[in-house]
CSV table of C-alpha atoms in Angstrom, one decimal:
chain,number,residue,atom,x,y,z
A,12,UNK,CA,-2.7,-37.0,17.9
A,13,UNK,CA,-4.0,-33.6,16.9
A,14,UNK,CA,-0.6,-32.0,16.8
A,15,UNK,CA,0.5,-34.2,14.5
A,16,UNK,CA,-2.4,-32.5,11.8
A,17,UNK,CA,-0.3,-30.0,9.6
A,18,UNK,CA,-2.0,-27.0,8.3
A,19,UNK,CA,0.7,-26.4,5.2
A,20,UNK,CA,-1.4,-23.5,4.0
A,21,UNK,CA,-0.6,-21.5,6.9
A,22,UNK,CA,2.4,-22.9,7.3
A,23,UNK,CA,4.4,-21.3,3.8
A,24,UNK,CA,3.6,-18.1,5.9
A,25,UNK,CA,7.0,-16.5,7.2
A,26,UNK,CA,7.3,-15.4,10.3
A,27,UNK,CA,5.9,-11.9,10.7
A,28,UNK,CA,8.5,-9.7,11.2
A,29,UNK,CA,7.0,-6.6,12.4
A,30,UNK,CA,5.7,-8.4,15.3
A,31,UNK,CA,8.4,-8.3,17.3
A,32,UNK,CA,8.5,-4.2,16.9
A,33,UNK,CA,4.3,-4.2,18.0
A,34,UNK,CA,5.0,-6.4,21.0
A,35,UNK,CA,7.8,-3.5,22.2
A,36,UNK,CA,5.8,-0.7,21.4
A,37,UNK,CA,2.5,-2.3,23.2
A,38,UNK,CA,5.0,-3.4,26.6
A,39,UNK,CA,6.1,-0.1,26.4
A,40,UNK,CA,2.6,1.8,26.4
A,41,UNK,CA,1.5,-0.9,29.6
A,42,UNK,CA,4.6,0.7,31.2
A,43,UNK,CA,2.9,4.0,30.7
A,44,UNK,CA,5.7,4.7,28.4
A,45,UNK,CA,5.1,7.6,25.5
A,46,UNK,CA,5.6,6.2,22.1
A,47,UNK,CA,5.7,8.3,19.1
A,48,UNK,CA,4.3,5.7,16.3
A,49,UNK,CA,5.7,5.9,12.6
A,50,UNK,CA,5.2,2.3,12.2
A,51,UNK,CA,1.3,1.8,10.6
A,52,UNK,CA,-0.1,3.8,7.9
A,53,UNK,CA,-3.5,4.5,10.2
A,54,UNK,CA,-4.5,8.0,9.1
A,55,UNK,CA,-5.3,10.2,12.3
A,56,UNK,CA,-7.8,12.5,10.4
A,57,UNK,CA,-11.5,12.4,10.5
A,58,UNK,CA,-13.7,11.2,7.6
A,59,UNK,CA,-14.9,14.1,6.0
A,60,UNK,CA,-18.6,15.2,7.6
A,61,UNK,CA,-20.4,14.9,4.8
A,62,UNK,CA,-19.7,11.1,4.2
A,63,UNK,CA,-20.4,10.4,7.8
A,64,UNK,CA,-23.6,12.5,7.1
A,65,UNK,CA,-24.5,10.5,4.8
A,66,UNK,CA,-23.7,6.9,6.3
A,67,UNK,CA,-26.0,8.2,9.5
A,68,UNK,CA,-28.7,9.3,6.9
A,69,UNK,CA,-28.9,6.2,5.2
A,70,UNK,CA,-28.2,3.6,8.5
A,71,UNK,CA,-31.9,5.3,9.1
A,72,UNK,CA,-33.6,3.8,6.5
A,73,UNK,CA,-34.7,0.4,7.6
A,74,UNK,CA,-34.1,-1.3,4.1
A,75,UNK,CA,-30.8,-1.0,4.3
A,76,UNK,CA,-30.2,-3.4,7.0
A,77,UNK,CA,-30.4,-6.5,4.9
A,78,UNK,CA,-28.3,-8.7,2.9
A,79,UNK,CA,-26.0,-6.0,-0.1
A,80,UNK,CA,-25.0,-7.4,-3.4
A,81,UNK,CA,-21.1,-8.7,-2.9
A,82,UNK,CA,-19.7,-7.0,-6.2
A,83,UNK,CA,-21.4,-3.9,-4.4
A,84,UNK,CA,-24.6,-1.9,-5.2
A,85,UNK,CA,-24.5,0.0,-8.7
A,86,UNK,CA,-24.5,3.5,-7.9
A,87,UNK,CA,-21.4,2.8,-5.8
A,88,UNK,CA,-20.2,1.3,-8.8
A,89,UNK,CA,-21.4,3.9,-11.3
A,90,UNK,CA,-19.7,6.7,-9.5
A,91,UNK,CA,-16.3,4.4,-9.5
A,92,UNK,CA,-16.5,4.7,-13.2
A,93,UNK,CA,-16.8,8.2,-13.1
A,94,UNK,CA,-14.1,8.9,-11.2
A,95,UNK,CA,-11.9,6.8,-13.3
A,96,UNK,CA,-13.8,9.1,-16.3
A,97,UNK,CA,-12.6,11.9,-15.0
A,98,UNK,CA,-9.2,11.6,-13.3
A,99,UNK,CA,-8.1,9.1,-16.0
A,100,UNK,CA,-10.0,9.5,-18.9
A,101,UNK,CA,-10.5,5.8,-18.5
A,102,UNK,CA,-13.9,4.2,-19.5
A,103,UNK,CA,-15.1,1.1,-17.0
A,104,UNK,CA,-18.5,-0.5,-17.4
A,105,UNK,CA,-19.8,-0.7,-14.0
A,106,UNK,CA,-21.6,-4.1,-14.2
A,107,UNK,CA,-18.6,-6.1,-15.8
A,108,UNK,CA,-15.4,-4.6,-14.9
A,109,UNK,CA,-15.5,-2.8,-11.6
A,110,UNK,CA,-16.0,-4.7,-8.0
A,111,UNK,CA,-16.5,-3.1,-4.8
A,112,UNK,CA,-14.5,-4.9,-2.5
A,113,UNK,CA,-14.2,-4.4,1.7
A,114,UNK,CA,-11.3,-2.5,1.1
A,115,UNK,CA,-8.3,-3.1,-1.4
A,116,UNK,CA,-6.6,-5.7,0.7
A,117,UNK,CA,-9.8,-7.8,0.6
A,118,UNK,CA,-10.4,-7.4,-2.8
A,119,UNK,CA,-6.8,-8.2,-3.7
A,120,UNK,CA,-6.7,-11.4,-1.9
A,121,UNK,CA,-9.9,-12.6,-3.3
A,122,UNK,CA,-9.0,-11.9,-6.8
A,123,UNK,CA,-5.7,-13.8,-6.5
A,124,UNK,CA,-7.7,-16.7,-5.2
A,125,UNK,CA,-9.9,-16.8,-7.7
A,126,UNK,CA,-7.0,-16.8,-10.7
A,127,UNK,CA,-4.8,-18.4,-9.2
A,128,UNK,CA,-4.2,-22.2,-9.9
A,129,UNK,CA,-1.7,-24.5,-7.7
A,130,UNK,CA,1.8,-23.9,-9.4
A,131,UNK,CA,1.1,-20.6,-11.1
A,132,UNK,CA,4.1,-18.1,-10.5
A,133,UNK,CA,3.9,-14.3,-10.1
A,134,UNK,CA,6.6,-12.2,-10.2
A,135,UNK,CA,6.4,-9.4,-7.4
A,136,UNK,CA,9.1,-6.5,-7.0
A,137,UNK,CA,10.9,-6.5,-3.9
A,138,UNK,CA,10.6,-4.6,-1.4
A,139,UNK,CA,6.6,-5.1,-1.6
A,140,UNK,CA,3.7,-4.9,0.6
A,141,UNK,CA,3.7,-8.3,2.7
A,142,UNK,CA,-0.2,-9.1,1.1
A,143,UNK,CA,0.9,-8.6,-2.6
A,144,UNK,CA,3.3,-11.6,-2.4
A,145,UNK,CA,1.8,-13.6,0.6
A,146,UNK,CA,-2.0,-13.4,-1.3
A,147,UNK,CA,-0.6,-15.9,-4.1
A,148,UNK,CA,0.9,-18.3,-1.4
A,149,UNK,CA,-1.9,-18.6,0.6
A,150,UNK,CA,-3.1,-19.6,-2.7
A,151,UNK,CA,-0.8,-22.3,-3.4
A,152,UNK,CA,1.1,-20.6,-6.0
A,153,UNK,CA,4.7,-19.5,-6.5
A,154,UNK,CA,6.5,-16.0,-6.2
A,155,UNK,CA,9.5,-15.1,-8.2
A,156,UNK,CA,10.7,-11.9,-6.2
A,157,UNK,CA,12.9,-9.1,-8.5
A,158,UNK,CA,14.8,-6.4,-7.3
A,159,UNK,CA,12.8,-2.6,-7.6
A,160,UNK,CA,15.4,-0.4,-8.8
A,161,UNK,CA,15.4,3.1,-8.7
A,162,UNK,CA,16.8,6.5,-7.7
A,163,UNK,CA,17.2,7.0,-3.3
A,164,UNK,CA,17.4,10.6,-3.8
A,165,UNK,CA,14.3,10.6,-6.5
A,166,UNK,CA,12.5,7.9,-5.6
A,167,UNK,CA,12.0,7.4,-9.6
A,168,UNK,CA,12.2,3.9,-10.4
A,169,UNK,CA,14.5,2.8,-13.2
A,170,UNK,CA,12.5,1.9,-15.9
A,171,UNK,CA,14.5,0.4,-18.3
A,172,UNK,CA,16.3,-1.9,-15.3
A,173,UNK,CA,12.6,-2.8,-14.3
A,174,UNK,CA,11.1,-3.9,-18.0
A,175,UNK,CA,15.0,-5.3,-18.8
A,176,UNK,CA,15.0,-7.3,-15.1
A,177,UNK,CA,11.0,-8.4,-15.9
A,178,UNK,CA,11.9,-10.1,-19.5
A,179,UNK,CA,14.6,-12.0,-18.1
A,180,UNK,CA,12.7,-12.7,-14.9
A,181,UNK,CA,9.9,-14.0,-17.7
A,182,UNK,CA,12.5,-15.6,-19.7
A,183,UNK,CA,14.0,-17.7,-16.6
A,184,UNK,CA,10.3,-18.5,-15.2
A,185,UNK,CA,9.4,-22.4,-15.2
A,186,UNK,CA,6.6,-22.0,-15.5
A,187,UNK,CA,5.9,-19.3,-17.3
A,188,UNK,CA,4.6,-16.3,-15.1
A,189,UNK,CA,1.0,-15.5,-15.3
A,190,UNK,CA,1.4,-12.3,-13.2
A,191,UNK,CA,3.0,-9.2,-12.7
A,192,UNK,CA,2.2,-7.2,-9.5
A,193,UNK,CA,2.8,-3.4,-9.5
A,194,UNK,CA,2.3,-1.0,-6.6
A,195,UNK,CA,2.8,2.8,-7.5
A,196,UNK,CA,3.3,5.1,-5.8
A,197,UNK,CA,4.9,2.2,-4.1
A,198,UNK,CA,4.7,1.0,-0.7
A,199,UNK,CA,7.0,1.1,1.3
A,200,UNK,CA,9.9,2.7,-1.1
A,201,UNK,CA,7.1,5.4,-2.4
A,202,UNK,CA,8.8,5.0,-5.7
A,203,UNK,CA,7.0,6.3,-8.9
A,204,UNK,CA,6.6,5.7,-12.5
A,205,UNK,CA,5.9,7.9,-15.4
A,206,UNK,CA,2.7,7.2,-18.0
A,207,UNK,CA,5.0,5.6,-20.3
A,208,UNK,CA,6.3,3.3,-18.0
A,209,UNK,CA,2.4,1.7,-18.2
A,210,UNK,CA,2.5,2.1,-22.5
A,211,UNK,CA,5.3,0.2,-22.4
A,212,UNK,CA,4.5,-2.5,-19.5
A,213,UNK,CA,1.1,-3.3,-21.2
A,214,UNK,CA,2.5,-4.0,-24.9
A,215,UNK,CA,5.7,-6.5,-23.1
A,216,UNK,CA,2.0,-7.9,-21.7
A,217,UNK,CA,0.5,-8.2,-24.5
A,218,UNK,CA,4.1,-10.0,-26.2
A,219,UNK,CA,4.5,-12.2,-22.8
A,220,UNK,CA,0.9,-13.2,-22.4
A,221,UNK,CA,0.6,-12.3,-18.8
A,222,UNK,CA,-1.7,-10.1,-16.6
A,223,UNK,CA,-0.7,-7.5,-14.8
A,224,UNK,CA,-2.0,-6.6,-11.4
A,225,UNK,CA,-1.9,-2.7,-10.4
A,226,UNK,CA,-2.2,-1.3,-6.7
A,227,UNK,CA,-2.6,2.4,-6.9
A,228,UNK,CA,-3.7,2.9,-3.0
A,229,UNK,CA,-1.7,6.0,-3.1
A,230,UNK,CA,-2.7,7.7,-6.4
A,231,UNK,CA,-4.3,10.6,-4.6
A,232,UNK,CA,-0.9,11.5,-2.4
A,233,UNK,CA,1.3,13.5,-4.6
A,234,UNK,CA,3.7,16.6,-4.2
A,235,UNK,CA,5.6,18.8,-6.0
A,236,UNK,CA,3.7,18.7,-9.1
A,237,UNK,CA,4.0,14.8,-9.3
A,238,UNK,CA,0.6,13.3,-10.7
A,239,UNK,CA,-0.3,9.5,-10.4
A,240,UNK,CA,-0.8,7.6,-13.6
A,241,UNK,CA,-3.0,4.9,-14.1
A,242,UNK,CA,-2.6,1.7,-15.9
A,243,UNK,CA,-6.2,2.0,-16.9
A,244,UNK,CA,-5.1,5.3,-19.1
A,245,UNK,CA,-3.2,2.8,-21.6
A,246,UNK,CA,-5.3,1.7,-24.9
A,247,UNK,CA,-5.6,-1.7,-24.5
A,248,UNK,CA,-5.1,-2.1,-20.8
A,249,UNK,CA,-8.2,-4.2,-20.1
A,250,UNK,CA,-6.7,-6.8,-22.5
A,251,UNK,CA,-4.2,-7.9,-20.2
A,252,UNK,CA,-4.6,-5.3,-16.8
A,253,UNK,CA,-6.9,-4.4,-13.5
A,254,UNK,CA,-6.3,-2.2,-11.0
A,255,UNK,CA,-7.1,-1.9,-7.3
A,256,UNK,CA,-7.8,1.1,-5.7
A,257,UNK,CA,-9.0,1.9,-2.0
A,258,UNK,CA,-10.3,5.0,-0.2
A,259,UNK,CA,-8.7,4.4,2.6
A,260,UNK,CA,-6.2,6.7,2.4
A,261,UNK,CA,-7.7,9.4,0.0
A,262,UNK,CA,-10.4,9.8,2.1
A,263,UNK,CA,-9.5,9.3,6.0
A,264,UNK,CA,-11.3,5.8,5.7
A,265,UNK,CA,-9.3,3.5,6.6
A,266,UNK,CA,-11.6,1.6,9.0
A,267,UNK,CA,-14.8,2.0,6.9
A,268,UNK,CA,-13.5,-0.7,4.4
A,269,UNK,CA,-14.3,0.7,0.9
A,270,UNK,CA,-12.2,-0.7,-2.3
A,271,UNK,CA,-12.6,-1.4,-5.8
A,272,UNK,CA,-11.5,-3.4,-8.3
A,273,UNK,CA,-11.1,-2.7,-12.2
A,274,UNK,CA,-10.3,-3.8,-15.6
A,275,UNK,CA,-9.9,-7.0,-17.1
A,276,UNK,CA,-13.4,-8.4,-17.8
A,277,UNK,CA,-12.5,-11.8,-17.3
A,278,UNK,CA,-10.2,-11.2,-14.2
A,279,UNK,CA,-13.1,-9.0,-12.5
A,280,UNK,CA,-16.0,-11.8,-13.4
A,281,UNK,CA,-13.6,-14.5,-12.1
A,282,UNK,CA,-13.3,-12.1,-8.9
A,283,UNK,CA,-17.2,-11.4,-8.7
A,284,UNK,CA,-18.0,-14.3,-8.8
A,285,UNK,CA,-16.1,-16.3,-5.9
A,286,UNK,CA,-17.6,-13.0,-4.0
A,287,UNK,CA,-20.7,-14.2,-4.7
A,288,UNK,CA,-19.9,-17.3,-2.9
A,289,UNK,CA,-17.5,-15.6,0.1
A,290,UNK,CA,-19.4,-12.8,1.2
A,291,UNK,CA,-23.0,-10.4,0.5
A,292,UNK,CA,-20.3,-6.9,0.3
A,293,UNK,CA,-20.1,-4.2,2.2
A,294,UNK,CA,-23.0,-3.0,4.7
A,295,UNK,CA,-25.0,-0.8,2.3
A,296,UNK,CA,-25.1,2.5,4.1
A,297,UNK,CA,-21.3,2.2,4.0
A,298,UNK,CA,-21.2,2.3,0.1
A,299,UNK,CA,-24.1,5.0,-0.3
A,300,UNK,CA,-21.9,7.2,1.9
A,301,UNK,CA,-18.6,6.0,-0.3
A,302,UNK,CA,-20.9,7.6,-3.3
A,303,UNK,CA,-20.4,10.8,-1.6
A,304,UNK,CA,-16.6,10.4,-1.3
A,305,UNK,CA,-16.3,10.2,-4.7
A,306,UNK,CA,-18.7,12.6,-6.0
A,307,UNK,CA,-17.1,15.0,-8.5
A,308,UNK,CA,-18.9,17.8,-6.1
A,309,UNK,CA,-18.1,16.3,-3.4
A,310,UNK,CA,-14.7,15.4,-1.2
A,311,UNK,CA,-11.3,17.3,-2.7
A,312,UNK,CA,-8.3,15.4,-1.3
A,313,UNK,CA,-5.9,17.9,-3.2
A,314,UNK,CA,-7.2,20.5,-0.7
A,315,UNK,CA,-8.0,18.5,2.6
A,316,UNK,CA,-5.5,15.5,2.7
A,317,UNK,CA,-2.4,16.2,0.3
A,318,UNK,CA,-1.2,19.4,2.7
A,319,UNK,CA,-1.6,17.5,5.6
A,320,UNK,CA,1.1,14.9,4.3
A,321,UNK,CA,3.2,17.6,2.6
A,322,UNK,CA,3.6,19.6,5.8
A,323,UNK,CA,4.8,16.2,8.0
A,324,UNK,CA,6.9,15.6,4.9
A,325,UNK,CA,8.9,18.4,4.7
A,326,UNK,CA,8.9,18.8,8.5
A,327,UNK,CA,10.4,15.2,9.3
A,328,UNK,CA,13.0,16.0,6.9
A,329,UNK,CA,14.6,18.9,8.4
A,330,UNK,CA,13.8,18.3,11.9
A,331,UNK,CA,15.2,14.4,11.6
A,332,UNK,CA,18.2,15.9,9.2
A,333,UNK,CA,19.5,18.5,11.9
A,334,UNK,CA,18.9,15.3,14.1
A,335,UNK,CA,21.9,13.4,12.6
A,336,UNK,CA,19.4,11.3,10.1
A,337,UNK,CA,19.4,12.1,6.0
A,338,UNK,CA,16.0,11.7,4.7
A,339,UNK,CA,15.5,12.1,1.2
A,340,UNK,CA,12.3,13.5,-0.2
A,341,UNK,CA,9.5,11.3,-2.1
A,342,UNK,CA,6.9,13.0,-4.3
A,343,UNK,CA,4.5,10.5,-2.9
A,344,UNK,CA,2.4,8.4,-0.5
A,345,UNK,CA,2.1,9.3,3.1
A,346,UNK,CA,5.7,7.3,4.2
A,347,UNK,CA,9.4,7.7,4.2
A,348,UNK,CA,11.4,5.5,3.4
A,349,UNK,CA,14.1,5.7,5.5
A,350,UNK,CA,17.7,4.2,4.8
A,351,UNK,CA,19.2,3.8,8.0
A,352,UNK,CA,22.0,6.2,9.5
A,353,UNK,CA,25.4,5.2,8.7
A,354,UNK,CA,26.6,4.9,12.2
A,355,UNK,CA,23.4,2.4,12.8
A,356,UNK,CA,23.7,0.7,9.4
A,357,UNK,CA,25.4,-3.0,10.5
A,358,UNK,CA,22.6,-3.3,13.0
A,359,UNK,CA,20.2,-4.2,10.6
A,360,UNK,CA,16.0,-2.8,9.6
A,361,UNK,CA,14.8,-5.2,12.4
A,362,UNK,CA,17.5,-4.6,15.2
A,363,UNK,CA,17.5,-0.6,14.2
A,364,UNK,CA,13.7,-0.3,14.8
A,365,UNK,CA,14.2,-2.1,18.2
A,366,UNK,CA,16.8,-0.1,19.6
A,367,UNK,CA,14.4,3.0,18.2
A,368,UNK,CA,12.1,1.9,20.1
A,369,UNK,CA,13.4,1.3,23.2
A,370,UNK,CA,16.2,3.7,23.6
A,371,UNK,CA,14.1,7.1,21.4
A,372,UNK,CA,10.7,6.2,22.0
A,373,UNK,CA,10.0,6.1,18.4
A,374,UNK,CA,8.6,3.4,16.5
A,375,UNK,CA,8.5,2.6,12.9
A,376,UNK,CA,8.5,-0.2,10.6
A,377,UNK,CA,11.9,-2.5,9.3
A,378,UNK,CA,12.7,-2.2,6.1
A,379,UNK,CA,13.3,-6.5,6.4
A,380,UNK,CA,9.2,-7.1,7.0
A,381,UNK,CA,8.9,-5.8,2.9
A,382,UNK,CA,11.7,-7.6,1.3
A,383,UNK,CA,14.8,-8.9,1.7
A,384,UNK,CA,15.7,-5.8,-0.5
A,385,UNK,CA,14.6,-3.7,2.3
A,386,UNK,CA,17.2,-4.1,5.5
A,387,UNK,CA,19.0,-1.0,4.9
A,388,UNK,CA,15.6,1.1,5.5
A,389,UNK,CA,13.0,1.2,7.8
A,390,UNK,CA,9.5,2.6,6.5
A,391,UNK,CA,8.3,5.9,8.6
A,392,UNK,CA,4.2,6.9,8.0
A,393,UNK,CA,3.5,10.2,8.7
A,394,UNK,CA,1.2,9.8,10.8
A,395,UNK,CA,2.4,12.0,13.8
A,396,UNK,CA,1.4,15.8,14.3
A,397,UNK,CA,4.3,18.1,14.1
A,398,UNK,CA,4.5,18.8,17.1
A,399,UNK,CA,5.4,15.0,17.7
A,400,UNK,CA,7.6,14.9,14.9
A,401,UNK,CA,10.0,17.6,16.0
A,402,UNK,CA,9.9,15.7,19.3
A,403,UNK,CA,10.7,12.3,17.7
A,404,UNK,CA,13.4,14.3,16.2
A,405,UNK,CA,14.5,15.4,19.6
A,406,UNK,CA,14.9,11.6,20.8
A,407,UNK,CA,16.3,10.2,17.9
A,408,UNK,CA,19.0,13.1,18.0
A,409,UNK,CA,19.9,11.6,21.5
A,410,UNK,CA,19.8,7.9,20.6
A,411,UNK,CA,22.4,8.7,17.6
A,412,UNK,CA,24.7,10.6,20.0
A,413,UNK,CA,24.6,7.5,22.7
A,414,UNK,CA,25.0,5.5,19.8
A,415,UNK,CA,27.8,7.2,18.5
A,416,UNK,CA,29.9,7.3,22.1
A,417,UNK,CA,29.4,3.5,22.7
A,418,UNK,CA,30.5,2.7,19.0
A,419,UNK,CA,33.6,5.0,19.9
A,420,UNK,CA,34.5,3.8,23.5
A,421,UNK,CA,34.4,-0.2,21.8
């Protein structure tokens, strides 16, 4: 009787594709096998001491065991501004257009819930971060997926293809879209725009009438000169724009669960208020530490977490390169993305990342899992020391050359 009860909600979910690669790499580890793991962008660092300083400072205090205030407390919220003041020149009231949210992913999902009616379309680049197209389904509306174009040696997206491609994707959308989701530095191609890109995407907005949705989780990775622009830096933005932003990454805080959410003052009530009803925020010693992270005295990740990132960067290319394996070099994130080696290329991002797996030891993420746009890559976090880089290098050298003789002797 029971099995007959549908849950269709759960059920407009595909099938998660980078299950099959954790299921390897966890068999493999019970085996006592050594797996060097590309596949998750987990940082490895510690937080920076004086956030945990703080968090233990403040768990102290017994008042700050009790219920917290779900759009998060106001210094928390005060010091988002500033930062946003400061990197971006960007002004954000801190009661009506900034939310603290348990980190991006939470905050994203809960803000597409709340907009988001039955039948609503969004338009979402492909490849794209599984959440950023699977937050509207679970929500009962509609994705229209478009093809991110842009340069594999650069990693520059084609901006004219992208605003071109989104009019006629606009043009061709029954219904109208209501949203536009953007994600740069991008993840997984690490792809980047330029300031004007933002100028011009706000104003075909504004023509359109439909909100855009920016994920900058990445802002603060950046080589080579290459600086992040924000949405938010665009006159008029909160018209039409908000923008989510995590310290997860910036900050070593992956697990801690800090986010915010900012702009649109009608998008960010609609989000603090079904808060309101969903949760009571983060556990407040959490966000009086996350103060301290973003303190203008406090945490530089230019100086602490950029090198870090360069270092694997530039190492992974030349060790993987002299391996047999062509890596071109993005100007942002912490991930490569990875198109696979010519001699592997008919096997596919999902069948690739297997045979990785099993025959090197090495374990990353298919291309296939972000997009149908995405089989010829696989995604590769740099996560790894160098020391385990140069020895992933080592394996992978070996699986290519197995590869090659069996593909010969066929």
């Amino acid at each position: 009787m029971f099995d007959e009860i549908q849950f269709e909600k759960i059920n407009r979910l595909p099938k998660y594709l980078f299950a099959e690669i954790n299921d390897l790499k966890m068999s493999a580890r019970r085996r006592g096998e050594d797996i060097i793991d590309f596949s998750m962008g987990n940082p490895d660092a510690s937080t920076p001491q004086p956030i945990i300083d703080k968090l233990c400072e403040t768990v102290q205090r017994p008042k700050t065991h009790g219920y917290s205030a779900s759009k998060g407390i106001y210094k928390l919220r005060l010091a988002m501004s500033k930062w946003y003041k400061r990197k971006y020149n960007a002004d954000l009231d801190p009661d009506t257009e900034i939310v603290a949210t348990m980190g991006s992913k939470e905050g994203y999902v809960h803000l597409v819930q709340a907009i988001s009616n039955p039948g609503d379309v969004a338009i979402v680049p492909d490849p794209t971060y599984p959440i950023h197209s699977q937050a509207f389904i679970l929500a009962g509306a509609n994705v229209e997926k478009m093809k991110l174009v842009f340069n594999e040696e650069t990693f520059k997206v084609d901006e004219d293809r992208f605003l071109s491609d989104l009019e006629e994707a606009l043009d061709n959308s029954v219904p109208q879209a209501k949203f536009l989701v953007v994600n740069f530095p991008h993840n997984p191609t690490t792809a980047t725009v330029t300031p004007q890109f933002y100028e011009r995407l706000v104003a075909l907005a504004k023509e359109k009438r439909f909100y855009i949705i920016s994920d900058i989780a990445y802002a603060d990775i950046t080589f080579d000169g290459y600086k992040t622009p924000s949405i938010m830096e665009v006159e008029g933005a909160k018209d039409v724009a908000v923008e989510s932003y995590t310290l997860s990454k910036s900050y070593n805080m992956a697990g801690w669960r800090v986010g915010f959410v900012v702009g649109n003052k009608k998008l960010i009530g609609a989000l603090q208020s079904i808060k309101s009803w969903l949760d009571y925020g983060m556990f407040t010693p959490i966000q009086v530490a996350a103060t301290v992270a973003l303190d203008e005295h406090g945490y530089v990740p230019d100086e602490q977490v950029i090198p870090r990132y360069e270092k694997r960067r530039d190492v992974m290319i030349d060790a993987f390169g002299k391996a047999g394996w062509h890596l071109a070099k993005p100007n942002a994130s912490m991930f490569i993305w990875g198109k696979i080696p010519e001699i592997a290329k008919d096997m596919g991002s999902l069948e690739f990342s297997k045979q990785l797996l099993i025959h090197a030891g090495v374990a990353v993420s298919p291309g296939i899992g972000f997009g149908k746009y995405g089989d010829e890559y696989v995604r590769i976090a740099l996560i790894e020391n160098e020391k385990r880089i140069r020895q992933a290098a080592k394996n992978i050298k070996r699986f290519l050359k197995e590869l090659k003789e069996v593909k010969e002797n066929d």
